Amino acid sequence: EVRLVQSGAEVKKPGESMRISCKGSGYRFTNFWIAWVRQMPGKGLEWMGILYPGDSDTRYSPSFQGQVTISADKSISTAYLQWNYLRASDTAMYYCARLQVNYYSHFDYWGQGTQVTVSS
Amino acid sequence: SYVLTQQPSVSVAPGQTARVTCEGDNIGTKRVHWYQQKAGQAPVVVIYYDRDRPSGIPERFSGSNSGNTATLTISGVEAGDEADYYCQVWDSGSDHRVFGGGTRLTVL
């Protein structure tokens, strides 16, 4: 069974750094792109970026380029989303999602989401 | 950047047909995927490649895509279909994934 399990909810202060994780299981982690998707409170889905764990090839949405870092540790089948400087506007639910085998395909499995709250 | 436009809301009575549209420039040349997101849950794909259904998704869900509009059609709407629906494409020109703004389906 394919599963993406994300790390737990976080509460941080502005200016702090943070990394959240997404662990894949039930499939060959290195063979499928993993994306991160933001959902701000009461708003829609926003694609942040995507990474291929096999070679760490990473692509970012222009809206998030330079704001976050997407990485992975293929030895433990885990992808990460990292911030060096959090802002209140980073408060949101963050999902990881697996891209089905073709690059133009859909996201076939999603993590359960990680709620991030940034507040002083 | 490529933009997908969805109507904010659609309301239908149980048993009726709901049509959720997704507009984009020449979207008919792209492969459109549709996701259902129920309150408090992660999204789930209900249609991919314009019209294909994943296993476990009822036949009541169907999709089409032509010209500047893609459409998700839900026939015989049930109370359990109440959710937000998002269209999504890969824009090859920019190599970016794009989501529509979402449509809230209310079952009256």
PDB file of C-alpha atoms in Angstrom:
ATOM      1  CA  GLU A   1       0.000   0.000   0.000  1.00  0.00           C
ATOM      2  CA  VAL A   2       1.373   3.386  -1.041  1.00  0.00           C
ATOM      3  CA  ARG A   3       1.501   5.856   1.832  1.00  0.00           C
ATOM      4  CA  LEU A   4       2.842   9.349   2.362  1.00  0.00           C
ATOM      5  CA  VAL A   5       3.086  10.191   6.055  1.00  0.00           C
ATOM      6  CA  GLN A   6       3.865  13.761   7.023  1.00  0.00           C
ATOM      7  CA  SER A   7       5.347  15.140  10.216  1.00  0.00           C
ATOM      8  CA  GLY A   8       3.147  16.681  12.866  1.00  0.00           C
ATOM      9  CA  ALA A   9       1.756  20.165  13.358  1.00  0.00           C
ATOM     10  CA  GLU A  10       4.196  22.965  14.094  1.00  0.00           C
ATOM     11  CA  VAL A  11       3.856  26.254  15.958  1.00  0.00           C
ATOM     12  CA  LYS A  12       6.701  28.685  15.346  1.00  0.00           C
ATOM     13  CA  LYS A  13       7.594  32.325  15.826  1.00  0.00           C
ATOM     14  CA  PRO A  14       8.398  34.742  12.999  1.00  0.00           C
ATOM     15  CA  GLY A  15      12.048  34.603  12.051  1.00  0.00           C
ATOM     16  CA  GLU A  16      12.516  30.999  13.120  1.00  0.00           C
ATOM     17  CA  SER A  17      13.551  28.188  10.795  1.00  0.00           C
ATOM     18  CA  MET A  18      11.683  24.947  10.264  1.00  0.00           C
ATOM     19  CA  ARG A  19      11.698  21.718   8.298  1.00  0.00           C
ATOM     20  CA  ILE A  20       8.710  19.446   7.754  1.00  0.00           C
ATOM     21  CA  SER A  21       8.882  15.955   6.316  1.00  0.00           C
ATOM     22  CA  CYS A  22       7.019  13.475   4.156  1.00  0.00           C
ATOM     23  CA  LYS A  23       7.922   9.780   4.337  1.00  0.00           C
ATOM     24  CA  GLY A  24       6.970   7.511   1.471  1.00  0.00           C
ATOM     25  CA  SER A  25       6.354   3.801   1.755  1.00  0.00           C
ATOM     26  CA  GLY A  26       4.875   0.995  -0.296  1.00  0.00           C
ATOM     27  CA  TYR A  27       6.658   1.972  -3.509  1.00  0.00           C
ATOM     28  CA  ARG A  28      10.123   2.724  -4.895  1.00  0.00           C
ATOM     29  CA  PHE A  29      10.638   6.217  -3.509  1.00  0.00           C
ATOM     30  CA  THR A  30      13.388   7.157  -5.949  1.00  0.00           C
ATOM     31  CA  ASN A  31      11.238   6.581  -9.035  1.00  0.00           C
ATOM     32  CA  PHE A  32       8.443   9.090  -8.458  1.00  0.00           C
ATOM     33  CA  TRP A  33       8.441  12.883  -8.247  1.00  0.00           C
ATOM     34  CA  ILE A  34       7.211  14.368  -4.957  1.00  0.00           C
ATOM     35  CA  ALA A  35       5.541  17.781  -4.835  1.00  0.00           C
ATOM     36  CA  TRP A  36       4.653  20.191  -2.060  1.00  0.00           C
ATOM     37  CA  VAL A  37       1.344  22.050  -2.087  1.00  0.00           C
ATOM     38  CA  ARG A  38       0.307  24.935   0.154  1.00  0.00           C
ATOM     39  CA  GLN A  39      -3.221  25.671   1.305  1.00  0.00           C
ATOM     40  CA  MET A  40      -3.643  28.883   3.251  1.00  0.00           C
ATOM     41  CA  PRO A  41      -6.607  29.144   5.631  1.00  0.00           C
ATOM     42  CA  GLY A  42      -9.851  29.111   3.664  1.00  0.00           C
ATOM     43  CA  LYS A  43      -8.010  29.264   0.352  1.00  0.00           C
ATOM     44  CA  GLY A  44      -7.188  27.013  -2.581  1.00  0.00           C
ATOM     45  CA  LEU A  45      -4.296  24.732  -3.481  1.00  0.00           C
ATOM     46  CA  GLU A  46      -0.976  26.235  -4.599  1.00  0.00           C
ATOM     47  CA  TRP A  47       1.821  24.210  -6.174  1.00  0.00           C
ATOM     48  CA  MET A  48       5.131  25.069  -4.513  1.00  0.00           C
ATOM     49  CA  GLY A  49       7.630  22.826  -6.214  1.00  0.00           C
ATOM     50  CA  ILE A  50       8.588  19.295  -7.103  1.00  0.00           C
ATOM     51  CA  LEU A  51      11.575  17.033  -6.585  1.00  0.00           C
ATOM     52  CA  TYR A  52      12.771  13.766  -8.103  1.00  0.00           C
ATOM     53  CA  PRO A  53      14.343  11.784  -5.264  1.00  0.00           C
ATOM     54  CA  GLY A  54      16.379   9.661  -7.644  1.00  0.00           C
ATOM     55  CA  ASP A  55      18.696  12.526  -8.552  1.00  0.00           C
ATOM     56  CA  SER A  56      17.358  15.436  -6.458  1.00  0.00           C
ATOM     57  CA  ASP A  57      16.305  17.351  -9.582  1.00  0.00           C
ATOM     58  CA  THR A  58      14.110  20.138  -8.149  1.00  0.00           C
ATOM     59  CA  ARG A  59      11.761  22.644  -9.763  1.00  0.00           C
ATOM     60  CA  TYR A  60      10.071  25.554  -7.974  1.00  0.00           C
ATOM     61  CA  SER A  61       7.026  27.683  -8.586  1.00  0.00           C
ATOM     62  CA  PRO A  62       8.141  31.295  -9.130  1.00  0.00           C
ATOM     63  CA  SER A  63       5.996  32.241  -6.149  1.00  0.00           C
ATOM     64  CA  PHE A  64       8.097  30.095  -3.833  1.00  0.00           C
ATOM     65  CA  GLN A  65      11.553  30.184  -5.450  1.00  0.00           C
ATOM     66  CA  GLY A  66      14.010  31.487  -2.875  1.00  0.00           C
ATOM     67  CA  GLN A  67      11.440  31.297  -0.077  1.00  0.00           C
ATOM     68  CA  VAL A  68      11.661  27.565   0.668  1.00  0.00           C
ATOM     69  CA  THR A  69      13.964  24.647  -0.025  1.00  0.00           C
ATOM     70  CA  ILE A  70      12.750  21.223  -1.156  1.00  0.00           C
ATOM     71  CA  SER A  71      15.053  18.287  -0.571  1.00  0.00           C
ATOM     72  CA  ALA A  72      15.030  14.557   0.057  1.00  0.00           C
ATOM     73  CA  ASP A  73      16.976  11.806   1.766  1.00  0.00           C
ATOM     74  CA  LYS A  74      16.424   8.785  -0.419  1.00  0.00           C
ATOM     75  CA  SER A  75      18.107   6.493   2.085  1.00  0.00           C
ATOM     76  CA  ILE A  76      15.091   6.949   4.359  1.00  0.00           C
ATOM     77  CA  SER A  77      12.491   7.642   1.636  1.00  0.00           C
ATOM     78  CA  THR A  78      11.741  11.085   3.014  1.00  0.00           C
ATOM     79  CA  ALA A  79      11.173  14.435   1.363  1.00  0.00           C
ATOM     80  CA  TYR A  80      11.504  17.759   3.139  1.00  0.00           C
ATOM     81  CA  LEU A  81      10.233  21.302   2.924  1.00  0.00           C
ATOM     82  CA  GLN A  82      12.399  23.844   4.705  1.00  0.00           C
ATOM     83  CA  TRP A  83      12.197  27.507   5.640  1.00  0.00           C
ATOM     84  CA  ASN A  84      15.149  29.565   6.911  1.00  0.00           C
ATOM     85  CA  TYR A  85      13.009  32.537   7.969  1.00  0.00           C
ATOM     86  CA  LEU A  86       9.359  32.052   8.756  1.00  0.00           C
ATOM     87  CA  ARG A  87       6.734  34.752   8.383  1.00  0.00           C
ATOM     88  CA  ALA A  88       3.185  34.936   9.653  1.00  0.00           C
ATOM     89  CA  SER A  89       2.080  34.584   6.042  1.00  0.00           C
ATOM     90  CA  ASP A  90       3.579  31.065   6.002  1.00  0.00           C
ATOM     91  CA  THR A  91       0.714  29.920   8.237  1.00  0.00           C
ATOM     92  CA  ALA A  92      -0.994  27.228   6.195  1.00  0.00           C
ATOM     93  CA  MET A  93      -1.582  23.534   5.684  1.00  0.00           C
ATOM     94  CA  TYR A  94       1.169  21.915   3.645  1.00  0.00           C
ATOM     95  CA  TYR A  95       0.665  18.725   1.681  1.00  0.00           C
ATOM     96  CA  CYS A  96       3.133  16.463  -0.051  1.00  0.00           C
ATOM     97  CA  ALA A  97       1.867  14.536  -3.057  1.00  0.00           C
ATOM     98  CA  ARG A  98       3.295  11.883  -5.340  1.00  0.00           C
ATOM     99  CA  LEU A  99       3.275  12.477  -9.070  1.00  0.00           C
ATOM    100  CA  GLN A 100       2.049   9.470 -11.020  1.00  0.00           C
ATOM    101  CA  VAL A 101       4.684   7.946 -13.223  1.00  0.00           C
ATOM    102  CA  ASN A 102       4.531  10.333 -16.180  1.00  0.00           C
ATOM    103  CA  TYR A 103       5.866  13.872 -15.745  1.00  0.00           C
ATOM    104  CA  TYR A 104       2.636  15.410 -17.077  1.00  0.00           C
ATOM    105  CA  SER A 105       0.469  13.211 -14.918  1.00  0.00           C
ATOM    106  CA  HIS A 106      -1.609  13.763 -11.809  1.00  0.00           C
ATOM    107  CA  PHE A 107      -0.911  13.524  -8.103  1.00  0.00           C
ATOM    108  CA  ASP A 108      -2.132  10.068  -7.212  1.00  0.00           C
ATOM    109  CA  TYR A 109      -1.284   9.922  -3.509  1.00  0.00           C
ATOM    110  CA  TRP A 110      -1.272  12.698  -0.935  1.00  0.00           C
ATOM    111  CA  GLY A 111       0.041  13.024   2.578  1.00  0.00           C
ATOM    112  CA  GLN A 112      -2.337  13.856   5.392  1.00  0.00           C
ATOM    113  CA  GLY A 113      -1.051  17.428   5.613  1.00  0.00           C
ATOM    114  CA  THR A 114       1.082  19.327   8.115  1.00  0.00           C
ATOM    115  CA  GLN A 115      -0.456  22.381   9.772  1.00  0.00           C
ATOM    116  CA  VAL A 116       2.062  25.170  10.241  1.00  0.00           C
ATOM    117  CA  THR A 117       1.230  28.153  12.451  1.00  0.00           C
ATOM    118  CA  VAL A 118       3.579  31.120  12.629  1.00  0.00           C
ATOM    119  CA  SER A 119       2.673  33.609  15.309  1.00  0.00           C
ATOM    120  CA  SER A 120       4.433  35.845  17.787  1.00  0.00           C
TER     121      SER A 120
ATOM    122  CA  SER B   1       2.126  32.259 -16.204  1.00  0.00           C
ATOM    123  CA  TYR B   2      -0.729  29.954 -17.108  1.00  0.00           C
ATOM    124  CA  VAL B   3      -4.006  30.676 -15.336  1.00  0.00           C
ATOM    125  CA  LEU B   4      -6.948  28.360 -14.658  1.00  0.00           C
ATOM    126  CA  THR B   5     -10.286  29.968 -13.763  1.00  0.00           C
ATOM    127  CA  GLN B   6     -13.086  28.137 -11.953  1.00  0.00           C
ATOM    128  CA  GLN B   7     -16.452  29.405 -10.807  1.00  0.00           C
ATOM    129  CA  PRO B   8     -16.383  29.874  -7.026  1.00  0.00           C
ATOM    130  CA  SER B   9     -19.488  27.858  -6.284  1.00  0.00           C
ATOM    131  CA  VAL B  10     -22.039  25.483  -7.732  1.00  0.00           C
ATOM    132  CA  SER B  11     -25.235  24.376  -6.018  1.00  0.00           C
ATOM    133  CA  VAL B  12     -27.409  21.453  -7.057  1.00  0.00           C
ATOM    134  CA  ALA B  13     -30.192  19.375  -5.560  1.00  0.00           C
ATOM    135  CA  PRO B  14     -29.591  15.703  -4.835  1.00  0.00           C
ATOM    136  CA  GLY B  15     -30.010  13.545  -7.923  1.00  0.00           C
ATOM    137  CA  GLN B  16     -29.327  16.412 -10.293  1.00  0.00           C
ATOM    138  CA  THR B  17     -26.232  16.945 -12.447  1.00  0.00           C
ATOM    139  CA  ALA B  18     -23.431  19.282 -11.398  1.00  0.00           C
ATOM    140  CA  ARG B  19     -21.016  20.751 -13.909  1.00  0.00           C
ATOM    141  CA  VAL B  20     -17.791  22.319 -12.696  1.00  0.00           C
ATOM    142  CA  THR B  21     -15.831  24.219 -15.307  1.00  0.00           C
ATOM    143  CA  CYS B  22     -12.163  25.128 -15.610  1.00  0.00           C
ATOM    144  CA  GLU B  23     -11.162  27.751 -18.147  1.00  0.00           C
ATOM    145  CA  GLY B  24      -7.695  28.292 -19.545  1.00  0.00           C
ATOM    146  CA  ASP B  25      -6.097  29.424 -22.769  1.00  0.00           C
ATOM    147  CA  ASN B  26      -6.242  26.444 -25.157  1.00  0.00           C
ATOM    148  CA  ILE B  27      -6.722  24.137 -22.202  1.00  0.00           C
ATOM    149  CA  GLY B  28      -7.950  21.538 -24.701  1.00  0.00           C
ATOM    150  CA  THR B  29      -4.304  20.958 -25.648  1.00  0.00           C
ATOM    151  CA  LYS B  30      -3.367  20.092 -22.076  1.00  0.00           C
ATOM    152  CA  ARG B  31      -4.141  17.133 -19.830  1.00  0.00           C
ATOM    153  CA  VAL B  32      -6.503  18.164 -17.051  1.00  0.00           C
ATOM    154  CA  HIS B  33      -6.799  16.501 -13.679  1.00  0.00           C
ATOM    155  CA  TRP B  34      -9.556  17.039 -11.110  1.00  0.00           C
ATOM    156  CA  TYR B  35      -9.289  16.718  -7.338  1.00  0.00           C
ATOM    157  CA  GLN B  36     -11.991  16.527  -4.696  1.00  0.00           C
ATOM    158  CA  GLN B  37     -11.252  17.959  -1.260  1.00  0.00           C
ATOM    159  CA  LYS B  38     -13.751  17.364   1.494  1.00  0.00           C
ATOM    160  CA  ALA B  39     -13.656  19.519   4.606  1.00  0.00           C
ATOM    161  CA  GLY B  40     -10.636  18.773   6.759  1.00  0.00           C
ATOM    162  CA  GLN B  41      -9.217  16.180   4.382  1.00  0.00           C
ATOM    163  CA  ALA B  42      -6.425  15.940   1.851  1.00  0.00           C
ATOM    164  CA  PRO B  43      -7.334  16.182  -1.847  1.00  0.00           C
ATOM    165  CA  VAL B  44      -8.192  13.048  -3.795  1.00  0.00           C
ATOM    166  CA  VAL B  45      -7.977  12.706  -7.576  1.00  0.00           C
ATOM    167  CA  VAL B  46     -11.359  11.964  -9.149  1.00  0.00           C
ATOM    168  CA  ILE B  47     -10.515  12.442 -12.862  1.00  0.00           C
ATOM    169  CA  TYR B  48      -7.133  12.389 -14.581  1.00  0.00           C
ATOM    170  CA  TYR B  49      -6.050  12.842 -18.185  1.00  0.00           C
ATOM    171  CA  ASP B  50      -9.256  14.782 -18.921  1.00  0.00           C
ATOM    172  CA  ARG B  51     -11.630  11.838 -18.542  1.00  0.00           C
ATOM    173  CA  ASP B  52     -10.069   8.824 -16.819  1.00  0.00           C
ATOM    174  CA  ARG B  53     -11.379   7.672 -13.433  1.00  0.00           C
ATOM    175  CA  PRO B  54      -9.169   6.108 -10.760  1.00  0.00           C
ATOM    176  CA  SER B  55     -10.399   2.854  -9.322  1.00  0.00           C
ATOM    177  CA  GLY B  56     -12.901   3.459  -6.553  1.00  0.00           C
ATOM    178  CA  ILE B  57     -14.300   6.655  -8.056  1.00  0.00           C
ATOM    179  CA  PRO B  58     -17.951   6.229  -9.047  1.00  0.00           C
ATOM    180  CA  GLU B  59     -18.989   6.307 -12.693  1.00  0.00           C
ATOM    181  CA  ARG B  60     -21.086   9.347 -11.813  1.00  0.00           C
ATOM    182  CA  PHE B  61     -17.885  11.367 -12.155  1.00  0.00           C
ATOM    183  CA  SER B  62     -16.837  12.174 -15.709  1.00  0.00           C
ATOM    184  CA  GLY B  63     -14.667  14.728 -17.463  1.00  0.00           C
ATOM    185  CA  SER B  64     -14.266  16.440 -20.804  1.00  0.00           C
ATOM    186  CA  ASN B  65     -11.852  18.964 -22.244  1.00  0.00           C
ATOM    187  CA  SER B  66     -12.013  21.012 -25.424  1.00  0.00           C
ATOM    188  CA  GLY B  67     -11.108  24.471 -26.617  1.00  0.00           C
ATOM    189  CA  ASN B  68     -10.728  26.786 -23.650  1.00  0.00           C
ATOM    190  CA  THR B  69     -12.873  24.831 -21.166  1.00  0.00           C
ATOM    191  CA  ALA B  70     -12.545  21.598 -19.236  1.00  0.00           C
ATOM    192  CA  THR B  71     -15.581  20.269 -17.410  1.00  0.00           C
ATOM    193  CA  LEU B  72     -16.082  17.923 -14.498  1.00  0.00           C
ATOM    194  CA  THR B  73     -19.579  16.450 -14.541  1.00  0.00           C
ATOM    195  CA  ILE B  74     -21.124  14.747 -11.549  1.00  0.00           C
ATOM    196  CA  SER B  75     -24.346  12.931 -12.374  1.00  0.00           C
ATOM    197  CA  GLY B  76     -26.905  11.960  -9.759  1.00  0.00           C
ATOM    198  CA  VAL B  77     -25.269  14.158  -7.142  1.00  0.00           C
ATOM    199  CA  GLU B  78     -25.277  12.796  -3.607  1.00  0.00           C
ATOM    200  CA  ALA B  79     -24.844  14.560  -0.291  1.00  0.00           C
ATOM    201  CA  GLY B  80     -21.423  12.954   0.027  1.00  0.00           C
ATOM    202  CA  ASP B  81     -20.221  14.782  -3.099  1.00  0.00           C
ATOM    203  CA  GLU B  82     -20.279  18.090  -1.262  1.00  0.00           C
ATOM    204  CA  ALA B  83     -16.670  19.303  -1.427  1.00  0.00           C
ATOM    205  CA  ASP B  84     -14.243  21.683  -3.084  1.00  0.00           C
ATOM    206  CA  TYR B  85     -13.138  20.658  -6.565  1.00  0.00           C
ATOM    207  CA  TYR B  86      -9.877  21.759  -8.169  1.00  0.00           C
ATOM    208  CA  CYS B  87      -8.649  21.401 -11.722  1.00  0.00           C
ATOM    209  CA  GLN B  88      -4.923  21.103 -12.390  1.00  0.00           C
ATOM    210  CA  VAL B  89      -2.613  20.981 -15.388  1.00  0.00           C
ATOM    211  CA  TRP B  90       1.062  20.844 -16.180  1.00  0.00           C
ATOM    212  CA  ASP B  91       2.031  23.843 -18.295  1.00  0.00           C
ATOM    213  CA  SER B  92       4.824  22.597 -20.523  1.00  0.00           C
ATOM    214  CA  GLY B  93       5.811  26.119 -21.566  1.00  0.00           C
ATOM    215  CA  SER B  94       6.809  27.099 -18.053  1.00  0.00           C
ATOM    216  CA  ASP B  95       7.269  23.583 -16.618  1.00  0.00           C
ATOM    217  CA  HIS B  96       4.934  24.553 -13.794  1.00  0.00           C
ATOM    218  CA  ARG B  97       1.986  22.766 -12.221  1.00  0.00           C
ATOM    219  CA  VAL B  98      -1.077  24.996 -11.946  1.00  0.00           C
ATOM    220  CA  PHE B  99      -4.237  24.617  -9.899  1.00  0.00           C
ATOM    221  CA  GLY B 100      -7.509  26.363 -10.532  1.00  0.00           C
ATOM    222  CA  GLY B 101      -8.931  28.460  -7.741  1.00  0.00           C
ATOM    223  CA  GLY B 102     -11.412  25.774  -6.751  1.00  0.00           C
ATOM    224  CA  THR B 103     -15.191  25.377  -6.894  1.00  0.00           C
ATOM    225  CA  ARG B 104     -17.289  24.663  -3.834  1.00  0.00           C
ATOM    226  CA  LEU B 105     -20.064  22.205  -4.613  1.00  0.00           C
ATOM    227  CA  THR B 106     -23.068  22.536  -2.317  1.00  0.00           C
ATOM    228  CA  VAL B 107     -25.753  19.877  -2.320  1.00  0.00           C
ATOM    229  CA  LEU B 108     -29.027  21.549  -1.454  1.00  0.00           C
TER     230      LEU B 108
END
